[in-house]
Amino acid sequence: MYTQAMDIPDESGKKLAVVPGAASEQEAAFEARIAADGRIEPQDWMPEAYRKTLVRQISQHAHSEIVGMLPEGNWISRAPSLKRKAILIAKVQDEGGHGLYLYSAAETLGTGRDEMLAGLHSGKAKYSSIFNYPTLNWADVGVIGWLVDGAAIMNQIPLCRCSYGPYARAMIRVCKEESFHQRQGYEALLVMMKGTDEQRAMVQDAVNRYWWKCLAMFGPPDADSPHSAQGMRWGIKRISNDELRQKFIDATVPQAKVLGVTLPDPDLKWNEERGHYDYGQIDWAEFWNTVEGNGPCNKERLATRVKAHNDGQWVRDAALAYARKQKERQVKEAA
Amino acid sequence: MSTPIDYLLHLADNAVVLGQRNAEWCGHGPILEEDLALANVSLDLIGQARLLYQRAAELKGGDATEDKLAYFRDAHEFRNYTLLELPHHGPLVGYAAADRDYATTIVRNFLYSTLMVLVWDKLLQSKDASLAAIAAKSLKETSYHLHHSRDWLVRLGDGTEESHARAQAAVNHLMPYTEEFWTTSPAEGAAVAAGVGIDVWALRPEWDAMVNEALEEATLTRPNFHGYVTEGKVGLHSEHLSYLLGEMQGLARAHPNATW
């Protein structure tokens, strides 16, 4: 799962400045590689702003994966069948695995996991705002798979061609798993829609609560998207927020019809001339308010991550102390 | 040859209850790698429970299904070891709240998976071919669970002063519950008589040796046991199981006619 468009500014991004015209030989080689659609690898020279942008983007993405474990984890203990419980555990575990690859990809840029986690825990680093909404009924699990992971895939497929090699390669695996999650989520909803009236009501309720939040996941409209242009030029971002949002809506409307749910937007209708669906106004004030930390679950999500980290300190300390002792014993034995 | 249903339920309930407990760490682990590891252990246990419930449902016949057995039986019908239903913290009453303690989790997983590698290994010879097949799959998984929990037991025991104290407290708390492994329930007796189950008592020397060796490596001491032997496997549980099942079964029971 992931994340809204990666151009949500946070503390680390504020000082970003691209120095134009400071062309060295190294920079020329970098620019040429980008222009030829080649990959930049960890050992290659890269502009500091490119490195910082990537660390910000990849760590936001990794944080989104691990914070994203919480809303779905909320239903593991109550999953209504053993099969669904197993699917959900496996899914949440996949999200944790994505977090792990992404932290590793970011580490290749010289920033350690501890430093990235410190950014998350202090509130400086952002994560996808979609996870700041509560999961209130079992169908939320299916809807997160179908719509949230569906939106994530739209955002992430272009990242498989990202100019930074380790990130692009991590995204190939992530996308395969996400697409599996999306199909599983949709299948769970299909079963519920064929079930009782109460089950159908759960699905519709979940769709009503998540639809608009998913559209906002693609990030602010292109006109208000501060980092997009540079990201496009560097091959970090390939398709604009608005284009991706439109693509998601066009793909999702027919799926909603098959499912038998209504999407909560009276303005949603096919526009023959554009060849796309028109849609209503996204509540950007609510979106930014949530990004800024004032959504319904921001405080709980972050405090839960901080508590897990703090409560686990003694376990990590024990592992380090034991490893140190083992090393000392080996040295003694060798002596 | 088929296995007494109560014996399958004993094995299945063990797996589902511990699977449910281990999954509680999902999103709250001490480090991301351990979140993944415990989710994996939980997933294996839920998978084992499903196969065992499916086999029990098949033998039971009628409208029995894996989910009917897992979700629509009450606490007193569950046949799991009491050890497995305890919350991840020291001895407190059923409605007490406390933080999860990783040492409790690790020690429990170690004590149980040490038993189960021996049990599954013997069940490879079960005259019930279905149970033998489940044992083959479960043995591989449980060997990994043992590897994982034993490594951490040693790290915690021989780590810092704090981790040593926590690991020792967890051993002191949980070890008495393992006495239940060595009593013979009617279901276990019937399974042995039918040639499909195993005499757990015969595994005790090997279990003791494996546990003692690991505790020694972890610089931990094994407490002497005296007192009440728990009886979860005959349906007499602690105060904790009905809370666990209340949470696990609530949604399924609120919609008894739904399929998911």
Coordinates of C-alpha atoms in Angstrom, one line a residue:
Chain A
M1 CA 0.0 0.0 0.0
Y2 CA 1.2 3.5 -0.3
T3 CA 0.9 6.9 -0.2
Q4 CA -0.4 10.0 -1.8
A5 CA 1.6 11.6 -4.5
M6 CA 5.1 12.0 -3.2
D7 CA 5.3 15.7 -3.5
I8 CA 3.9 16.5 -0.1
P9 CA 6.4 18.8 1.3
D10 CA 7.8 18.1 4.8
E11 CA 10.6 19.5 6.9
S12 CA 13.4 17.9 5.0
G13 CA 12.1 19.3 1.7
K14 CA 11.9 22.9 2.8
K15 CA 15.6 23.7 2.2
L16 CA 15.6 22.0 -1.2
A17 CA 17.1 24.2 -3.8
V18 CA 18.2 23.3 -7.3
V19 CA 21.2 25.3 -8.4
P20 CA 20.9 26.0 -12.0
G21 CA 23.8 26.2 -14.3
A22 CA 26.4 24.7 -11.9
A23 CA 27.4 22.2 -14.5
S24 CA 30.3 20.1 -13.7
E25 CA 31.5 17.1 -15.7
Q26 CA 29.8 14.8 -13.2
E27 CA 26.6 16.7 -13.4
A28 CA 26.6 16.6 -17.2
A29 CA 27.0 12.8 -17.0
F30 CA 24.1 12.6 -14.6
E31 CA 21.9 14.8 -16.8
A32 CA 22.8 12.8 -19.9
R33 CA 21.9 9.5 -18.1
I34 CA 18.5 11.0 -17.1
A35 CA 17.9 12.3 -20.6
A36 CA 18.6 8.9 -22.0
D37 CA 16.2 7.3 -19.5
G38 CA 19.0 5.4 -17.9
R39 CA 19.2 4.4 -14.2
I40 CA 21.2 6.1 -11.5
E41 CA 22.8 3.7 -9.0
P42 CA 23.9 4.3 -5.4
Q43 CA 27.6 4.6 -6.3
D44 CA 26.9 7.1 -9.0
W45 CA 27.4 10.9 -8.5
M46 CA 24.1 12.7 -8.1
P47 CA 23.0 16.2 -7.3
E48 CA 22.4 16.7 -3.6
A49 CA 18.8 17.9 -4.3
Y50 CA 18.1 14.7 -6.2
R51 CA 19.4 12.6 -3.3
K52 CA 17.3 14.6 -0.8
T53 CA 14.2 14.4 -2.9
L54 CA 14.6 10.7 -3.2
V55 CA 15.2 10.2 0.5
R56 CA 12.1 12.2 1.3
Q57 CA 10.0 10.4 -1.2
I58 CA 11.2 6.9 -0.4
S59 CA 11.0 7.4 3.3
Q60 CA 7.5 8.9 3.1
H61 CA 6.6 5.8 1.1
A62 CA 8.2 3.4 3.7
H63 CA 6.5 5.2 6.6
S64 CA 3.2 4.9 4.7
E65 CA 3.7 1.2 4.5
I66 CA 4.3 0.7 8.2
V67 CA 1.7 3.2 9.4
G68 CA -0.6 1.6 6.9
M69 CA -0.3 -1.7 8.8
L70 CA -2.4 -0.2 11.6
P71 CA -5.8 0.5 10.1
E72 CA -6.0 -3.0 8.6
G73 CA -4.3 -4.6 11.6
N74 CA -7.3 -3.3 13.5
W75 CA -9.4 -6.1 12.0
I76 CA -7.1 -9.1 12.2
S77 CA -8.3 -10.3 15.6
R78 CA -12.0 -10.0 14.4
A79 CA -11.8 -11.3 10.9
P80 CA -15.0 -13.2 10.4
S81 CA -13.5 -16.4 8.9
L82 CA -10.2 -18.1 9.2
K83 CA -9.6 -17.8 5.5
R84 CA -10.1 -14.0 5.7
K85 CA -7.9 -13.8 8.8
A86 CA -5.1 -15.6 7.0
I87 CA -5.4 -13.3 3.9
L88 CA -5.4 -10.2 6.1
I89 CA -2.4 -11.2 8.1
A90 CA -0.5 -12.1 4.9
K91 CA -1.5 -8.7 3.5
V92 CA -0.5 -6.7 6.5
Q93 CA 2.8 -8.6 6.6
D94 CA 3.4 -7.7 2.9
E95 CA 3.0 -4.1 3.8
G96 CA 5.6 -4.4 6.5
G97 CA 7.8 -6.1 3.9
H98 CA 7.4 -3.2 1.5
G99 CA 8.4 -0.9 4.4
L100 CA 11.5 -3.0 4.8
Y101 CA 12.6 -2.9 1.1
L102 CA 11.9 0.8 0.9
Y103 CA 13.9 1.7 4.0
S104 CA 16.7 -0.4 2.5
A105 CA 16.4 1.4 -0.8
A106 CA 16.6 4.8 1.0
E107 CA 19.6 3.5 3.0
T108 CA 21.5 3.2 -0.3
L109 CA 21.3 7.0 -0.4
G110 CA 23.2 7.3 2.9
T111 CA 20.3 7.9 5.3
G112 CA 19.9 5.2 8.1
R113 CA 16.6 3.6 9.1
D114 CA 17.0 5.1 12.7
E115 CA 17.2 8.6 11.2
M116 CA 14.2 8.0 9.0
L117 CA 12.2 6.6 11.9
A118 CA 13.2 9.6 14.1
G119 CA 11.7 11.8 11.4
L120 CA 8.5 9.9 11.4
H121 CA 8.3 9.8 15.2
S122 CA 8.9 13.5 15.6
G123 CA 6.2 14.3 13.1
K124 CA 8.6 15.9 10.7
A125 CA 8.3 13.3 8.0
K126 CA 5.0 12.7 6.4
Y127 CA 3.2 9.5 5.5
S128 CA 0.1 8.9 3.4
S129 CA -2.9 10.7 4.8
I130 CA -5.2 7.9 3.8
F131 CA -4.1 6.0 6.9
N132 CA -5.4 8.8 9.2
Y133 CA -9.0 7.7 8.7
P134 CA -10.5 5.0 10.9
T135 CA -11.5 1.4 9.8
L136 CA -15.0 1.2 11.2
N137 CA -16.4 -2.0 9.7
W138 CA -15.0 -5.3 8.2
A139 CA -15.8 -4.1 4.7
D140 CA -13.2 -1.3 5.2
V141 CA -10.5 -4.1 4.8
G142 CA -11.9 -5.0 1.4
V143 CA -12.4 -1.4 0.3
I144 CA -8.8 -0.5 1.3
G145 CA -7.6 -3.4 -0.9
W146 CA -9.8 -2.4 -3.8
L147 CA -9.6 1.4 -3.7
V148 CA -6.6 2.4 -1.6
D149 CA -4.3 -0.3 -3.1
G150 CA -5.9 0.4 -6.4
A151 CA -5.0 4.0 -6.2
A152 CA -1.6 3.1 -4.9
I153 CA -0.9 0.9 -7.9
M154 CA -1.9 3.7 -10.3
N155 CA 0.7 5.9 -8.5
Q156 CA 3.3 3.2 -8.2
I157 CA 3.4 1.6 -11.7
P158 CA 5.2 4.6 -13.1
L159 CA 7.7 4.4 -10.2
C160 CA 8.9 1.1 -11.6
R161 CA 10.5 3.2 -14.3
C162 CA 11.9 5.7 -11.7
S163 CA 15.4 6.9 -12.6
Y164 CA 16.8 5.7 -9.3
G165 CA 17.6 2.0 -9.7
P166 CA 17.1 0.6 -6.2
Y167 CA 13.7 2.4 -5.9
A168 CA 12.6 1.3 -9.3
R169 CA 13.5 -2.3 -8.6
A170 CA 11.8 -2.3 -5.2
M171 CA 8.7 -0.9 -6.8
I172 CA 8.5 -3.8 -9.3
R173 CA 8.0 -6.3 -6.4
V174 CA 5.8 -4.0 -4.4
C175 CA 3.5 -3.5 -7.4
K176 CA 3.1 -7.2 -8.0
E177 CA 2.0 -7.7 -4.4
E178 CA -0.3 -4.6 -4.4
S179 CA -2.1 -5.8 -7.5
F180 CA -2.7 -9.1 -5.7
H181 CA -4.1 -7.2 -2.7
Q182 CA -6.3 -5.2 -4.9
R183 CA -7.9 -8.3 -6.5
Q184 CA -8.2 -9.9 -3.0
G185 CA -10.0 -6.9 -1.7
Y186 CA -12.3 -6.7 -4.6
E187 CA -13.1 -10.4 -4.3
A188 CA -13.9 -10.1 -0.6
L189 CA -16.3 -7.3 -1.5
L190 CA -18.0 -9.3 -4.2
V191 CA -18.7 -12.1 -1.7
M192 CA -20.1 -9.6 0.7
M193 CA -22.3 -8.0 -1.9
K194 CA -23.8 -11.5 -2.7
G195 CA -24.5 -12.0 1.0
T196 CA -26.9 -10.5 3.5
D197 CA -28.4 -6.9 3.5
E198 CA -26.2 -6.1 6.4
Q199 CA -23.1 -7.1 4.5
R200 CA -24.1 -5.0 1.5
A201 CA -24.7 -2.0 3.8
M202 CA -21.2 -2.5 5.3
V203 CA -19.7 -2.4 1.8
Q204 CA -21.6 0.7 0.8
D205 CA -20.7 2.5 4.0
A206 CA -17.1 1.8 3.6
V207 CA -17.1 3.0 0.0
N208 CA -18.9 6.2 1.0
R209 CA -16.2 6.9 3.6
Y210 CA -13.2 6.0 1.5
W211 CA -14.0 7.2 -2.1
W212 CA -13.1 10.9 -1.7
K213 CA -10.1 10.1 0.5
C214 CA -8.8 7.8 -2.3
L215 CA -9.1 10.6 -4.9
A216 CA -7.1 12.9 -2.7
M217 CA -4.3 10.2 -2.4
F218 CA -3.1 11.3 -5.9
G219 CA -2.0 14.6 -4.3
P220 CA -3.0 18.2 -5.0
P221 CA -4.0 19.3 -8.4
D222 CA -1.1 19.8 -10.8
A223 CA -1.4 23.6 -10.6
D224 CA -0.7 23.5 -6.9
S225 CA 1.9 20.7 -6.9
P226 CA 5.2 22.3 -5.9
H227 CA 7.7 19.5 -6.4
S228 CA 6.2 17.9 -9.5
A229 CA 8.0 19.8 -12.3
Q230 CA 11.5 19.0 -10.9
G231 CA 10.4 15.4 -10.2
M232 CA 9.2 15.0 -13.7
R233 CA 12.5 16.3 -15.1
W234 CA 14.5 14.0 -13.0
G235 CA 12.5 10.9 -13.9
I236 CA 11.3 10.5 -10.3
K237 CA 7.8 11.3 -11.2
R238 CA 6.5 10.2 -14.6
I239 CA 2.8 11.1 -14.7
S240 CA 1.0 14.1 -13.2
N241 CA -1.3 13.9 -10.2
D242 CA -4.4 14.9 -12.1
E243 CA -3.7 12.4 -15.0
L244 CA -3.3 9.6 -12.5
R245 CA -6.4 10.6 -10.6
Q246 CA -8.4 10.6 -13.9
K247 CA -7.0 7.2 -14.8
F248 CA -8.0 5.8 -11.5
I249 CA -11.6 7.1 -11.7
D250 CA -12.0 5.8 -15.3
A251 CA -10.8 2.4 -14.2
T252 CA -12.9 2.2 -11.0
V253 CA -16.3 3.4 -12.1
P254 CA -17.0 0.2 -14.1
Q255 CA -15.7 -2.0 -11.2
A256 CA -18.2 -0.2 -8.9
K257 CA -21.0 -1.1 -11.3
V258 CA -20.1 -4.8 -11.4
L259 CA -19.8 -4.7 -7.6
G260 CA -23.2 -3.0 -7.3
V261 CA -22.2 -0.1 -5.1
T262 CA -22.8 3.6 -5.7
L263 CA -19.8 6.0 -5.7
P264 CA -20.8 9.0 -3.5
D265 CA -20.4 11.7 -6.2
P266 CA -23.5 13.2 -7.9
D267 CA -21.3 14.9 -10.5
L268 CA -19.6 11.6 -11.6
K269 CA -20.6 11.1 -15.2
W270 CA -19.1 10.0 -18.5
N271 CA -18.0 12.9 -20.7
E272 CA -18.1 11.8 -24.3
E273 CA -16.1 14.7 -25.5
R274 CA -13.2 14.2 -23.1
G275 CA -13.4 10.4 -23.2
H276 CA -13.2 10.4 -19.4
Y277 CA -15.5 10.6 -16.4
D278 CA -16.2 14.0 -14.9
Y279 CA -16.1 14.2 -11.2
G280 CA -17.0 16.6 -8.4
Q281 CA -14.8 18.8 -6.2
I282 CA -12.4 17.2 -3.8
D283 CA -12.4 18.8 -0.3
W284 CA -8.8 20.0 -0.3
A285 CA -9.2 21.9 2.9
E286 CA -10.0 18.7 4.7
F287 CA -7.1 16.9 3.0
W288 CA -4.5 19.5 4.0
N289 CA -5.9 19.7 7.5
T290 CA -5.3 15.9 7.8
V291 CA -1.9 16.1 6.2
E292 CA -1.0 18.8 8.8
G293 CA -1.8 16.3 11.6
N294 CA -5.4 17.2 12.4
G295 CA -7.3 14.3 10.9
P296 CA -9.4 11.8 12.8
C297 CA -6.6 9.3 13.6
N298 CA -3.3 11.1 13.1
K299 CA -2.5 11.3 16.8
E300 CA -3.4 7.7 17.4
R301 CA -1.4 6.4 14.4
L302 CA 1.7 8.3 15.3
A303 CA 1.5 7.6 19.0
T304 CA 1.1 3.9 18.3
R305 CA 4.2 3.8 16.2
V306 CA 6.2 5.7 18.8
K307 CA 4.9 3.5 21.6
A308 CA 5.9 0.3 19.7
H309 CA 9.3 1.7 19.0
N310 CA 9.9 2.8 22.6
D311 CA 8.4 -0.3 24.1
G312 CA 10.7 -2.4 21.9
Q313 CA 13.9 -0.5 22.9
W314 CA 14.9 -3.1 25.5
V315 CA 14.5 -5.9 23.0
R316 CA 16.7 -4.2 20.4
D317 CA 19.2 -3.4 23.2
A318 CA 19.3 -7.0 24.2
A319 CA 20.0 -8.1 20.7
L320 CA 22.9 -5.7 20.4
A321 CA 24.3 -6.6 23.8
Y322 CA 24.1 -10.3 22.9
A323 CA 25.8 -9.8 19.6
R324 CA 28.5 -7.8 21.3
K325 CA 29.1 -10.6 23.8
Q326 CA 29.2 -13.2 21.1
K327 CA 31.8 -11.2 19.2
E328 CA 33.9 -10.8 22.4
R329 CA 33.7 -14.6 23.0
Q330 CA 34.8 -15.3 19.5
V331 CA 37.8 -13.0 19.9
K332 CA 38.7 -14.7 23.1
E333 CA 38.4 -18.1 21.6
A334 CA 40.6 -17.1 18.7
A335 CA 43.3 -15.6 21.0
Chain B
M1 CA -8.2 -44.8 10.0
S2 CA -9.7 -41.7 11.4
T3 CA -8.8 -39.6 14.4
P4 CA -11.1 -38.9 17.4
I5 CA -12.6 -35.5 16.7
D6 CA -11.7 -34.1 20.1
Y7 CA -8.0 -34.9 19.5
L8 CA -8.1 -32.9 16.2
L9 CA -9.9 -30.1 18.0
H10 CA -7.2 -30.1 20.7
L11 CA -4.5 -29.6 18.0
A12 CA -6.6 -27.1 16.0
D13 CA -7.6 -25.0 19.0
N14 CA -3.9 -24.9 20.1
A15 CA -3.0 -23.5 16.7
V16 CA -5.8 -21.0 16.4
V17 CA -5.5 -19.6 19.9
L18 CA -1.7 -19.1 19.7
G19 CA -2.1 -17.8 16.1
Q20 CA -4.6 -15.2 17.4
R21 CA -2.3 -14.2 20.2
N22 CA 0.8 -13.8 18.0
A23 CA -1.1 -11.7 15.5
E24 CA -1.7 -9.2 18.2
W25 CA 1.9 -8.0 17.7
C26 CA 1.1 -7.0 14.1
G27 CA 2.0 -3.3 13.8
H28 CA 3.4 -3.2 17.4
G29 CA 6.6 -5.3 17.2
P30 CA 9.9 -4.2 18.8
I31 CA 11.4 -3.9 15.3
L32 CA 10.0 -4.2 11.8
E33 CA 11.7 -7.6 11.2
E34 CA 10.0 -9.0 14.3
D35 CA 6.6 -7.7 13.2
L36 CA 7.1 -9.7 10.0
A37 CA 8.4 -12.8 11.8
L38 CA 5.5 -13.0 14.3
A39 CA 2.9 -12.3 11.5
N40 CA 4.5 -15.2 9.7
V41 CA 4.3 -17.5 12.8
S42 CA 0.7 -16.5 13.2
L43 CA -0.1 -17.2 9.6
D44 CA 1.4 -20.7 9.8
L45 CA -0.6 -21.4 13.0
I46 CA -3.9 -20.2 11.4
G47 CA -3.0 -22.4 8.4
Q48 CA -2.5 -25.4 10.6
A49 CA -5.7 -24.7 12.4
R50 CA -7.6 -24.5 9.2
L51 CA -6.4 -27.9 7.9
L52 CA -7.1 -29.5 11.3
Y53 CA -10.6 -28.0 11.6
Q54 CA -11.3 -29.0 8.0
R55 CA -10.4 -32.6 8.8
A56 CA -12.5 -32.5 12.0
A57 CA -15.5 -31.0 10.1
E58 CA -15.1 -33.8 7.5
L59 CA -15.2 -36.5 10.2
K60 CA -18.0 -34.7 12.0
G61 CA -20.2 -34.5 8.9
G62 CA -23.5 -32.7 8.7
D63 CA -23.1 -28.9 8.4
A64 CA -19.8 -28.7 10.2
T65 CA -17.2 -26.4 8.6
E66 CA -13.8 -25.0 9.8
D67 CA -15.5 -21.7 10.6
K68 CA -18.3 -23.3 12.6
L69 CA -15.8 -25.1 14.7
A70 CA -13.6 -22.0 15.2
Y71 CA -16.3 -19.4 15.6
F72 CA -19.3 -21.0 17.0
R73 CA -18.0 -23.0 19.9
D74 CA -17.8 -21.5 23.4
A75 CA -14.8 -21.3 25.6
H76 CA -15.6 -24.4 27.6
E77 CA -15.7 -26.4 24.3
F78 CA -12.2 -25.3 23.4
R79 CA -9.5 -27.9 23.9
N80 CA -6.3 -25.8 23.8
Y81 CA -3.5 -25.8 26.4
T82 CA -4.2 -23.0 28.9
L83 CA -0.6 -21.7 28.2
L84 CA -1.6 -20.6 24.8
E85 CA -4.5 -18.4 25.7
L86 CA -2.6 -16.2 28.2
P87 CA -2.1 -12.5 27.3
H88 CA 1.4 -11.3 26.5
H89 CA 2.2 -10.2 30.0
G90 CA 2.7 -11.5 33.5
P91 CA 0.1 -13.1 35.8
L92 CA -2.9 -10.7 36.0
V93 CA -6.7 -11.3 36.1
G94 CA -8.8 -11.6 33.0
Y95 CA -10.0 -8.0 32.9
A96 CA -6.6 -6.4 33.9
A97 CA -4.9 -4.2 31.2
A98 CA -1.2 -4.3 30.7
D99 CA 1.4 -3.6 28.0
R100 CA 2.5 -6.5 25.9
D101 CA 5.8 -8.0 27.0
Y102 CA 7.9 -9.5 24.2
A103 CA 9.7 -11.9 26.6
T104 CA 6.4 -13.5 27.5
T105 CA 5.7 -14.0 23.8
I106 CA 9.1 -15.5 23.1
V107 CA 9.2 -17.8 26.0
R108 CA 5.7 -19.1 25.3
N109 CA 6.5 -19.7 21.6
F110 CA 9.7 -21.4 22.6
L111 CA 8.0 -23.8 25.1
Y112 CA 5.2 -24.7 22.7
S113 CA 7.2 -25.0 19.5
T114 CA 9.7 -27.3 21.4
L115 CA 6.8 -29.6 22.2
M116 CA 5.3 -29.4 18.8
V117 CA 8.4 -30.3 16.8
L118 CA 8.4 -33.5 18.8
V119 CA 4.6 -34.0 18.4
W120 CA 4.5 -33.3 14.7
D121 CA 7.5 -35.5 14.1
K122 CA 5.8 -38.5 15.8
L123 CA 2.5 -37.8 14.1
L124 CA 4.2 -38.4 10.7
Q125 CA 3.6 -42.0 11.6
S126 CA -0.1 -41.5 12.4
K127 CA -2.4 -44.1 10.9
D128 CA -4.7 -41.3 9.9
A129 CA -3.0 -40.3 6.5
S130 CA -4.7 -36.9 6.6
L131 CA -3.2 -36.1 10.0
A132 CA 0.2 -37.4 9.0
A133 CA 0.1 -35.1 6.0
I134 CA -0.8 -32.1 8.2
A135 CA 2.0 -33.1 10.5
A136 CA 4.5 -33.1 7.6
K137 CA 3.6 -29.5 6.7
S138 CA 3.4 -28.3 10.3
L139 CA 6.7 -29.9 11.2
K140 CA 8.6 -27.7 8.7
E141 CA 6.8 -24.6 10.0
T142 CA 7.2 -25.4 13.6
S143 CA 10.9 -26.0 13.2
Y144 CA 11.2 -22.4 12.0
H145 CA 9.1 -21.2 15.0
L146 CA 11.4 -23.1 17.3
H147 CA 14.5 -21.6 15.6
H148 CA 13.1 -18.1 15.9
S149 CA 11.9 -18.3 19.5
R150 CA 15.0 -20.1 20.7
D151 CA 17.4 -17.6 19.1
W152 CA 15.5 -14.8 20.8
L153 CA 15.3 -16.6 24.1
V154 CA 19.0 -16.8 24.2
R155 CA 19.4 -13.2 23.1
L156 CA 17.0 -12.0 25.8
G157 CA 18.4 -14.2 28.5
D158 CA 22.0 -13.4 27.7
G159 CA 21.4 -9.8 26.6
T160 CA 21.1 -6.9 29.1
E161 CA 20.2 -7.0 32.7
E162 CA 16.7 -5.8 31.9
S163 CA 16.1 -8.4 29.2
H164 CA 17.5 -11.1 31.4
A165 CA 15.1 -10.1 34.2
R166 CA 12.1 -10.0 31.9
A167 CA 13.0 -13.4 30.3
Q168 CA 13.4 -15.0 33.7
A169 CA 10.1 -13.5 34.9
A170 CA 8.4 -15.0 31.8
V171 CA 10.0 -18.4 32.3
N172 CA 8.8 -18.3 36.0
H173 CA 5.3 -17.3 34.9
L174 CA 4.9 -19.7 32.1
M175 CA 6.8 -22.9 33.0
P176 CA 4.1 -24.2 35.4
Y177 CA 1.6 -24.2 32.6
T178 CA 3.7 -26.7 30.6
E179 CA 2.8 -29.3 33.2
E180 CA -0.5 -29.6 31.3
F181 CA 1.5 -31.1 28.4
W182 CA 2.2 -34.2 30.4
T183 CA -1.3 -35.3 31.6
T184 CA -3.4 -37.5 29.4
S185 CA -6.8 -36.2 28.4
P186 CA -9.6 -38.6 27.3
A187 CA -9.1 -37.4 23.7
E188 CA -5.4 -38.0 23.8
G189 CA -6.0 -41.5 25.3
A190 CA -8.5 -42.4 22.6
A191 CA -6.1 -41.2 19.9
V192 CA -3.3 -43.3 21.2
A193 CA -5.5 -46.3 21.5
A194 CA -6.6 -45.9 17.9
G195 CA -3.0 -45.6 16.7
V196 CA -3.5 -42.2 15.3
G197 CA -2.3 -40.0 18.2
I198 CA 0.8 -40.1 20.3
D199 CA 1.7 -40.7 23.9
V200 CA 2.9 -37.2 24.9
W201 CA 4.4 -38.5 28.1
A202 CA 7.0 -40.3 26.1
L203 CA 8.2 -37.0 24.7
R204 CA 9.0 -35.5 28.1
P205 CA 12.7 -36.5 28.4
E206 CA 13.5 -35.1 25.0
W207 CA 11.5 -31.9 25.7
D208 CA 13.2 -31.5 29.1
A209 CA 16.6 -31.8 27.5
M210 CA 15.9 -29.3 24.7
V211 CA 14.4 -26.8 27.2
N212 CA 17.2 -27.2 29.7
E213 CA 19.9 -26.8 27.1
A214 CA 18.3 -23.6 25.8
L215 CA 17.7 -22.1 29.2
E216 CA 21.3 -22.8 30.1
E217 CA 22.6 -21.2 27.0
A218 CA 20.3 -18.2 27.8
T219 CA 21.7 -18.1 31.4
L220 CA 18.2 -18.6 32.7
T221 CA 17.1 -20.9 35.5
R222 CA 14.2 -23.3 35.4
P223 CA 11.9 -22.9 38.3
N224 CA 10.8 -25.9 40.4
F225 CA 7.2 -26.8 39.9
H226 CA 4.6 -27.4 42.5
G227 CA 0.9 -26.6 42.5
Y228 CA -2.1 -26.5 40.2
V229 CA -1.9 -28.3 36.8
T230 CA -4.0 -26.4 34.3
E231 CA -6.7 -28.3 32.4
G232 CA -7.4 -26.2 29.3
K233 CA -7.3 -29.3 27.0
V234 CA -10.3 -30.7 28.8
G235 CA -12.2 -27.4 28.5
L236 CA -11.4 -25.9 31.9
H237 CA -9.7 -22.7 31.0
S238 CA -8.2 -19.5 32.5
E239 CA -10.2 -16.3 32.7
H240 CA -8.4 -15.1 29.5
L241 CA -9.9 -17.4 26.9
S242 CA -13.4 -16.0 26.8
Y243 CA -12.0 -12.5 26.2
L244 CA -9.9 -13.8 23.3
L245 CA -12.8 -15.7 21.8
G246 CA -15.2 -12.8 22.4
E247 CA -13.0 -10.6 20.2
M248 CA -12.3 -13.3 17.6
Q249 CA -15.9 -14.6 17.3
G250 CA -17.9 -11.4 17.8
L251 CA -18.3 -10.4 14.1
A252 CA -19.0 -13.9 12.8
R253 CA -21.6 -14.5 15.5
A254 CA -23.3 -11.1 14.9
H255 CA -24.0 -12.4 11.3
P256 CA -24.5 -16.1 11.7
N257 CA -26.0 -16.5 8.2
A258 CA -23.4 -14.6 6.4
T259 CA -20.6 -16.0 4.2
W260 CA -17.4 -14.1 3.9

